Amino acid sequence: MKKITLKDIGEHFGVSISTVSKAVRDSHEISKELKLKIQTYAKEKHYKPNKLALNLLNKSTRTIGVVVPNILNYFFIQVLYGIEQIANEKGYSIISCVSDESNEKEGKTLEVLDAGTVDGLIISLTDDSRLNKNIGYLKEIAESQIPLVLFDRVTDLIACDKVVVDDYESGFKTTEYFINIGCKNIAVVTPISNSNIGKLRIEGYKKALLKNNILFDEGMILNIGPKQDLDLEMSFLLNYKKVDALLCLDEITAVQVQSIVKERGYSVPGDISIIGFTNGQLSQYVTPAMTMVSQHGKYIGEMAAKMLIKRIEEPETYKAYETKVIKTSLIVRESTRKLEK
């Protein structure tokens, strides 16, 4: 059985496709009598709307493009979930893309999404794009007035709405927590030393040490590259100085570090307390369960989606760009000592 179209219905009533579209969508622009006739006929003929055709008529795709640098990072999964929730609530679909930390792939992805596929974009930049300021394609998108929201990994070179985490404060507060539970020799293990996020967290760490009269020691910062042996590097760190606290700047690293420390005979948290970043499920089900910094990824996704949809739907009343700063929370579990009273 041939599927009935807007054109078929229009020919039956002698009206335009646009009129049929408005009637099907229950628009007030069509008379009640004609609207009822079209709706009744469409229902009898089992008409189902062609969303693409309707979108072309309305000059809207009701679709949001989302680009993240790493889908294996639980934080980005949480953000995507938050975006999806709001998009569904507001009647939008999302196209999720992963740049795999590649500036080239990020550019090609945005080129595809910019070709009329989406009404707006939500993006977290690759470190390569942000650090090397290689974002010409993103400037073109911003200049073409396509609604855009950057989150987490952002750049000051683009004027748009942004949602960021207060990474400096989180580094400071987490280090102070270690100090408050009696830790003095606090090391940092970071796989993101080149990123602005990682740098801000370490700056916060340094500030907390200074405030509490603890001398900063460069040797207590362990930078881990993708090709480095974490097990070997941890041996060097643990032999360098008596460490009683480890601040790990992502979840997978935190879980791996805890395993390495335990294998070497250290008690967690008796000998060494450990805190990681991003409160994913992995950290909850290791033993001991890990104290983690929650970046509230789902909330960030919800906030970014709300800002973008408002920008899409109310361009005239929502002119000034905003930057929302999200505070982190410490989820205390068993990998840290009890707070001293």
CSV table of C-alpha atoms in Angstrom, one decimal:
chain,number,residue,atom,x,y,z
A,1,MET,CA,0.0,0.0,0.0
A,2,LYS,CA,1.4,3.4,-1.1
A,3,LYS,CA,2.2,5.7,1.8
A,4,ILE,CA,0.1,8.9,1.6
A,5,THR,CA,2.0,12.2,1.5
A,6,LEU,CA,1.3,15.9,2.3
A,7,LYS,CA,1.1,16.4,-1.5
A,8,ASP,CA,-1.5,13.7,-1.9
A,9,ILE,CA,-3.7,15.3,0.8
A,10,GLY,CA,-3.2,18.7,-0.7
A,11,GLU,CA,-4.3,17.5,-4.1
A,12,HIS,CA,-7.4,15.9,-2.6
A,13,PHE,CA,-8.5,19.2,-1.0
A,14,GLY,CA,-7.1,21.5,-3.6
A,15,VAL,CA,-4.8,23.3,-1.2
A,16,SER,CA,-1.0,23.7,-0.8
A,17,ILE,CA,1.4,21.4,0.9
A,18,SER,CA,2.1,24.2,3.4
A,19,THR,CA,-1.6,24.4,4.3
A,20,VAL,CA,-1.8,20.6,4.9
A,21,SER,CA,1.3,20.8,7.0
A,22,LYS,CA,-0.2,23.5,9.2
A,23,ALA,CA,-3.5,21.6,9.5
A,24,VAL,CA,-1.7,18.4,10.6
A,25,ARG,CA,0.2,20.4,13.2
A,26,ASP,CA,-3.1,21.9,14.4
A,27,SER,CA,-2.0,25.5,13.5
A,28,HIS,CA,-4.4,28.3,14.4
A,29,GLU,CA,-3.6,29.8,10.9
A,30,ILE,CA,-6.0,27.3,9.3
A,31,SER,CA,-9.8,27.5,9.7
A,32,LYS,CA,-11.3,25.0,12.1
A,33,GLU,CA,-13.5,23.5,9.5
A,34,LEU,CA,-10.8,22.9,6.9
A,35,LYS,CA,-8.4,21.8,9.6
A,36,LEU,CA,-10.8,19.1,10.9
A,37,LYS,CA,-11.5,17.8,7.4
A,38,ILE,CA,-7.8,17.5,6.7
A,39,GLN,CA,-7.0,15.8,10.0
A,40,THR,CA,-9.9,13.4,9.6
A,41,TYR,CA,-8.9,12.5,6.1
A,42,ALA,CA,-5.2,12.1,7.1
A,43,LYS,CA,-6.2,9.8,10.0
A,44,GLU,CA,-8.4,7.6,7.7
A,45,LYS,CA,-5.6,7.3,5.2
A,46,HIS,CA,-3.1,6.4,8.0
A,47,TYR,CA,-0.9,9.4,7.2
A,48,LYS,CA,2.3,9.5,9.1
A,49,PRO,CA,4.3,12.8,9.0
A,50,ASN,CA,7.6,12.8,7.1
A,51,LYS,CA,9.7,14.6,9.6
A,52,LEU,CA,12.4,15.6,7.1
A,53,ALA,CA,9.8,17.2,4.8
A,54,LEU,CA,8.1,19.0,7.6
A,55,ASN,CA,11.5,20.3,8.9
A,56,LEU,CA,12.4,21.6,5.4
A,57,LEU,CA,9.0,23.4,5.3
A,58,ASN,CA,9.6,24.9,8.7
A,59,LYS,CA,13.3,25.6,8.1
A,60,SER,CA,14.1,23.6,11.2
A,61,THR,CA,15.5,20.1,11.8
A,62,ARG,CA,14.5,19.9,15.5
A,63,THR,CA,18.0,18.3,15.9
A,64,ILE,CA,21.0,19.2,18.0
A,65,GLY,CA,24.5,18.2,17.1
A,66,VAL,CA,26.8,17.1,20.0
A,67,VAL,CA,30.5,16.6,19.7
A,68,VAL,CA,32.7,15.2,22.6
A,69,PRO,CA,36.4,14.4,22.5
A,70,ASN,CA,36.2,11.0,24.3
A,71,ILE,CA,33.3,8.7,24.8
A,72,LEU,CA,35.3,6.4,27.1
A,73,ASN,CA,35.3,9.1,29.7
A,74,TYR,CA,32.3,8.7,32.1
A,75,PHE,CA,32.0,12.4,32.5
A,76,PHE,CA,31.1,12.8,28.8
A,77,ILE,CA,28.7,9.9,29.0
A,78,GLN,CA,26.9,11.8,31.8
A,79,VAL,CA,26.8,15.0,29.8
A,80,LEU,CA,25.3,13.2,26.8
A,81,TYR,CA,22.7,11.7,29.0
A,82,GLY,CA,21.8,15.1,30.4
A,83,ILE,CA,21.6,16.6,26.9
A,84,GLU,CA,19.4,13.7,25.7
A,85,GLN,CA,17.0,14.2,28.6
A,86,ILE,CA,16.3,17.9,27.9
A,87,ALA,CA,16.3,17.4,24.1
A,88,ASN,CA,13.6,14.7,24.4
A,89,GLU,CA,11.6,16.9,26.8
A,90,LYS,CA,11.7,19.8,24.3
A,91,GLY,CA,11.0,17.7,21.2
A,92,TYR,CA,14.5,17.6,19.8
A,93,SER,CA,16.6,14.7,18.6
A,94,ILE,CA,20.4,14.7,19.0
A,95,ILE,CA,23.2,13.5,16.7
A,96,SER,CA,26.1,12.5,18.9
A,97,CYS,CA,29.7,12.5,17.5
A,98,VAL,CA,33.1,11.7,18.9
A,99,SER,CA,36.2,13.6,17.8
A,100,ASP,CA,38.6,11.1,19.4
A,101,GLU,CA,40.9,14.0,20.5
A,102,SER,CA,41.6,14.7,16.9
A,103,ASN,CA,41.5,18.3,15.6
A,104,GLU,CA,41.1,17.0,12.0
A,105,LYS,CA,38.2,14.7,12.9
A,106,GLU,CA,36.6,17.5,14.9
A,107,GLY,CA,36.7,19.8,11.9
A,108,LYS,CA,35.3,17.3,9.5
A,109,THR,CA,32.5,16.4,11.9
A,110,LEU,CA,31.5,20.1,12.4
A,111,GLU,CA,31.6,20.6,8.6
A,112,VAL,CA,29.0,17.8,8.2
A,113,LEU,CA,26.8,19.1,11.1
A,114,ASP,CA,27.0,22.6,9.7
A,115,ALA,CA,25.5,21.6,6.4
A,116,GLY,CA,21.9,22.2,7.5
A,117,THR,CA,21.7,19.0,9.5
A,118,VAL,CA,21.2,20.6,12.9
A,119,ASP,CA,19.6,23.7,14.4
A,120,GLY,CA,22.5,24.1,16.9
A,121,LEU,CA,25.6,22.6,18.3
A,122,ILE,CA,27.0,21.6,21.8
A,123,ILE,CA,30.7,21.0,21.8
A,124,SER,CA,33.6,20.1,24.1
A,125,LEU,CA,36.8,20.8,22.2
A,126,THR,CA,39.8,18.5,21.8
A,127,ASP,CA,42.9,19.6,23.7
A,128,ASP,CA,44.7,20.0,20.4
A,129,SER,CA,42.1,22.4,19.1
A,130,ARG,CA,42.0,24.5,22.3
A,131,LEU,CA,45.7,24.5,23.1
A,132,ASN,CA,46.9,25.2,19.6
A,133,LYS,CA,44.0,27.6,18.9
A,134,ASN,CA,43.3,25.7,15.7
A,135,ILE,CA,39.6,26.5,15.6
A,136,GLY,CA,39.0,28.4,12.3
A,137,TYR,CA,36.1,26.1,11.4
A,138,LEU,CA,34.4,26.9,14.7
A,139,LYS,CA,34.8,30.6,14.2
A,140,GLU,CA,33.0,30.2,10.9
A,141,ILE,CA,30.1,28.5,12.6
A,142,ALA,CA,29.9,31.1,15.3
A,143,GLU,CA,30.0,33.9,12.7
A,144,SER,CA,27.3,32.3,10.6
A,145,GLN,CA,24.9,32.7,13.6
A,146,ILE,CA,24.4,29.0,14.2
A,147,PRO,CA,23.5,28.6,17.9
A,148,LEU,CA,26.5,27.2,19.8
A,149,VAL,CA,27.3,26.1,23.3
A,150,LEU,CA,30.7,25.1,24.4
A,151,PHE,CA,31.1,23.0,27.6
A,152,ASP,CA,34.0,21.9,29.8
A,153,ARG,CA,36.8,22.3,27.3
A,154,VAL,CA,36.1,25.8,26.0
A,155,THR,CA,38.0,28.7,24.4
A,156,ASP,CA,37.9,32.4,24.9
A,157,LEU,CA,38.4,32.9,21.2
A,158,ILE,CA,34.8,32.1,20.4
A,159,ALA,CA,31.9,34.3,21.6
A,160,CYS,CA,29.1,32.0,22.6
A,161,ASP,CA,27.3,30.5,25.6
A,162,LYS,CA,29.5,28.2,27.8
A,163,VAL,CA,29.2,25.8,30.6
A,164,VAL,CA,32.4,25.1,32.6
A,165,VAL,CA,33.4,23.3,35.8
A,166,ASP,CA,35.3,25.3,38.5
A,167,ASP,CA,38.4,23.1,38.1
A,168,TYR,CA,40.6,25.5,40.1
A,169,GLU,CA,38.4,25.4,43.1
A,170,SER,CA,37.9,21.6,42.9
A,171,GLY,CA,41.7,21.1,43.0
A,172,PHE,CA,42.0,23.5,45.9
A,173,LYS,CA,39.1,22.0,47.9
A,174,THR,CA,40.1,18.4,47.3
A,175,THR,CA,43.7,19.1,48.5
A,176,GLU,CA,42.4,20.8,51.6
A,177,TYR,CA,40.2,17.8,52.3
A,178,PHE,CA,43.4,15.6,52.3
A,179,ILE,CA,45.1,18.1,54.6
A,180,ASN,CA,42.1,18.1,57.0
A,181,ILE,CA,42.2,14.3,57.3
A,182,GLY,CA,45.9,14.5,58.3
A,183,CYS,CA,47.7,14.0,55.0
A,184,LYS,CA,50.9,16.0,54.4
A,185,ASN,CA,52.7,14.3,51.5
A,186,ILE,CA,50.1,14.7,48.7
A,187,ALA,CA,51.0,13.6,45.2
A,188,VAL,CA,49.1,14.2,42.0
A,189,VAL,CA,48.8,11.6,39.2
A,190,THR,CA,47.6,13.3,36.0
A,191,PRO,CA,47.0,12.0,32.5
A,192,ILE,CA,45.8,15.5,31.4
A,193,SER,CA,48.8,17.6,32.3
A,194,ASN,CA,48.7,19.5,29.0
A,195,SER,CA,45.0,20.4,29.2
A,196,ASN,CA,43.7,23.6,30.7
A,197,ILE,CA,41.5,21.5,33.0
A,198,GLY,CA,44.5,19.6,34.4
A,199,LYS,CA,46.5,22.8,34.8
A,200,LEU,CA,43.7,24.5,36.8
A,201,ARG,CA,43.3,21.6,39.1
A,202,ILE,CA,47.0,21.5,39.8
A,203,GLU,CA,47.0,25.3,40.4
A,204,GLY,CA,44.2,24.8,43.0
A,205,TYR,CA,46.3,22.0,44.6
A,206,LYS,CA,49.3,24.4,44.8
A,207,LYS,CA,47.2,27.1,46.4
A,208,ALA,CA,45.9,24.7,49.1
A,209,LEU,CA,49.5,23.6,49.9
A,210,LEU,CA,50.6,27.2,50.2
A,211,LYS,CA,47.7,28.2,52.4
A,212,ASN,CA,48.5,25.3,54.8
A,213,ASN,CA,52.3,26.0,54.8
A,214,ILE,CA,53.2,22.8,52.9
A,215,LEU,CA,56.1,23.2,50.5
A,216,PHE,CA,55.3,22.4,46.9
A,217,ASP,CA,57.5,19.7,45.4
A,218,GLU,CA,57.6,19.3,41.7
A,219,GLY,CA,58.6,15.6,42.2
A,220,MET,CA,55.1,15.0,43.6
A,221,ILE,CA,53.4,15.6,40.3
A,222,LEU,CA,53.4,12.5,38.2
A,223,ASN,CA,52.5,13.3,34.5
A,224,ILE,CA,51.3,10.2,32.7
A,225,GLY,CA,51.5,10.1,28.9
A,226,PRO,CA,49.5,7.6,26.8
A,227,LYS,CA,52.6,5.5,26.1
A,228,GLN,CA,54.0,5.5,29.6
A,229,ASP,CA,53.9,2.5,32.0
A,230,LEU,CA,51.8,3.7,34.9
A,231,ASP,CA,53.0,0.7,37.1
A,232,LEU,CA,56.6,1.7,36.6
A,233,GLU,CA,56.0,5.4,37.0
A,234,MET,CA,54.1,4.8,40.3
A,235,SER,CA,57.1,2.8,41.6
A,236,PHE,CA,59.3,5.8,41.0
A,237,LEU,CA,56.8,8.1,42.8
A,238,LEU,CA,56.4,5.8,45.8
A,239,ASN,CA,60.2,5.4,46.1
A,240,TYR,CA,60.7,9.2,45.8
A,241,LYS,CA,59.1,10.1,49.0
A,242,LYS,CA,56.7,8.7,51.6
A,243,VAL,CA,53.3,9.5,50.0
A,244,ASP,CA,50.2,9.5,52.2
A,245,ALA,CA,47.7,10.9,49.7
A,246,LEU,CA,47.2,10.5,45.9
A,247,LEU,CA,45.0,12.9,43.9
A,248,CYS,CA,44.2,11.3,40.5
A,249,LEU,CA,42.8,13.6,37.9
A,250,ASP,CA,40.5,11.1,36.1
A,251,GLU,CA,38.5,8.0,37.1
A,252,ILE,CA,40.3,5.3,35.2
A,253,THR,CA,43.7,6.5,36.5
A,254,ALA,CA,42.4,6.6,40.1
A,255,VAL,CA,41.2,3.0,39.9
A,256,GLN,CA,44.5,1.8,38.3
A,257,VAL,CA,46.5,3.7,40.9
A,258,GLN,CA,44.6,2.2,43.8
A,259,SER,CA,45.2,-1.3,42.4
A,260,ILE,CA,48.9,-0.7,42.0
A,261,VAL,CA,49.2,0.8,45.5
A,262,LYS,CA,47.5,-2.2,47.0
A,263,GLU,CA,49.6,-4.7,45.1
A,264,ARG,CA,52.7,-3.0,46.6
A,265,GLY,CA,51.4,-3.8,50.1
A,266,TYR,CA,50.1,-0.4,51.1
A,267,SER,CA,46.8,-0.2,52.9
A,268,VAL,CA,44.1,2.1,51.4
A,269,PRO,CA,43.2,4.3,53.3
A,270,GLY,CA,45.4,3.3,56.2
A,271,ASP,CA,48.8,4.2,54.5
A,272,ILE,CA,47.6,6.1,51.5
A,273,SER,CA,44.3,8.0,50.9
A,274,ILE,CA,43.2,8.3,47.3
A,275,ILE,CA,40.7,10.6,45.6
A,276,GLY,CA,39.8,10.6,41.9
A,277,PHE,CA,37.9,12.8,39.5
A,278,THR,CA,34.6,12.0,37.8
A,279,ASN,CA,32.2,10.0,39.9
A,280,GLY,CA,31.5,7.1,37.6
A,281,GLN,CA,30.2,3.6,38.4
A,282,LEU,CA,33.7,2.1,38.1
A,283,SER,CA,35.0,3.9,41.2
A,284,GLN,CA,32.0,2.7,43.2
A,285,TYR,CA,32.5,-1.0,42.8
A,286,VAL,CA,36.2,-1.4,43.4
A,287,THR,CA,37.5,-2.3,46.9
A,288,PRO,CA,37.7,0.0,48.8
A,289,ALA,CA,35.0,2.1,47.1
A,290,MET,CA,36.7,5.3,46.0
A,291,THR,CA,36.2,8.9,47.2
A,292,MET,CA,35.6,10.9,44.0
A,293,VAL,CA,35.0,14.5,42.8
A,294,SER,CA,31.7,14.7,41.1
A,295,GLN,CA,31.6,17.2,38.2
A,296,HIS,CA,27.9,16.9,37.8
A,297,GLY,CA,28.1,15.8,34.2
A,298,LYS,CA,24.4,15.2,33.8
A,299,TYR,CA,23.5,18.7,35.2
A,300,ILE,CA,26.1,20.2,32.8
A,301,GLY,CA,24.4,18.4,29.9
A,302,GLU,CA,21.0,19.6,31.0
A,303,MET,CA,22.2,23.2,31.4
A,304,ALA,CA,24.0,23.2,28.0
A,305,ALA,CA,20.9,21.8,26.2
A,306,LYS,CA,18.6,24.4,27.9
A,307,MET,CA,20.9,27.2,26.9
A,308,LEU,CA,21.1,26.1,23.3
A,309,ILE,CA,17.4,25.4,22.9
A,310,LYS,CA,16.5,28.8,24.3
A,311,ARG,CA,19.1,30.4,21.9
A,312,ILE,CA,17.4,28.5,19.0
A,313,GLU,CA,13.8,29.3,19.9
A,314,GLU,CA,14.2,32.8,21.4
A,315,PRO,CA,17.0,34.5,19.4
A,316,GLU,CA,15.6,38.0,19.8
A,317,THR,CA,15.1,37.9,23.6
A,318,TYR,CA,18.2,36.0,24.5
A,319,LYS,CA,21.1,38.1,23.2
A,320,ALA,CA,23.9,38.4,25.8
A,321,TYR,CA,26.2,35.3,25.9
A,322,GLU,CA,26.5,33.6,29.3
A,323,THR,CA,29.1,31.4,31.0
A,324,LYS,CA,27.7,29.1,33.6
A,325,VAL,CA,30.3,27.9,36.2
A,326,ILE,CA,29.4,24.6,37.9
A,327,LYS,CA,30.8,23.8,41.3
A,328,THR,CA,32.0,20.2,42.0
A,329,SER,CA,31.1,18.0,45.0
A,330,LEU,CA,33.2,15.5,46.9
A,331,ILE,CA,31.6,12.1,47.2
A,332,VAL,CA,33.3,10.6,50.3
A,333,ARG,CA,33.7,6.8,50.3
A,334,GLU,CA,36.2,4.3,51.7
A,335,SER,CA,39.5,5.2,50.0
A,336,THR,CA,40.1,8.2,52.3
A,337,ARG,CA,40.7,8.3,56.0
A,338,LYS,CA,38.0,9.5,58.3
A,339,LEU,CA,37.8,13.3,58.8
A,340,GLU,CA,39.6,14.3,61.9
A,341,LYS,CA,37.5,16.3,64.4
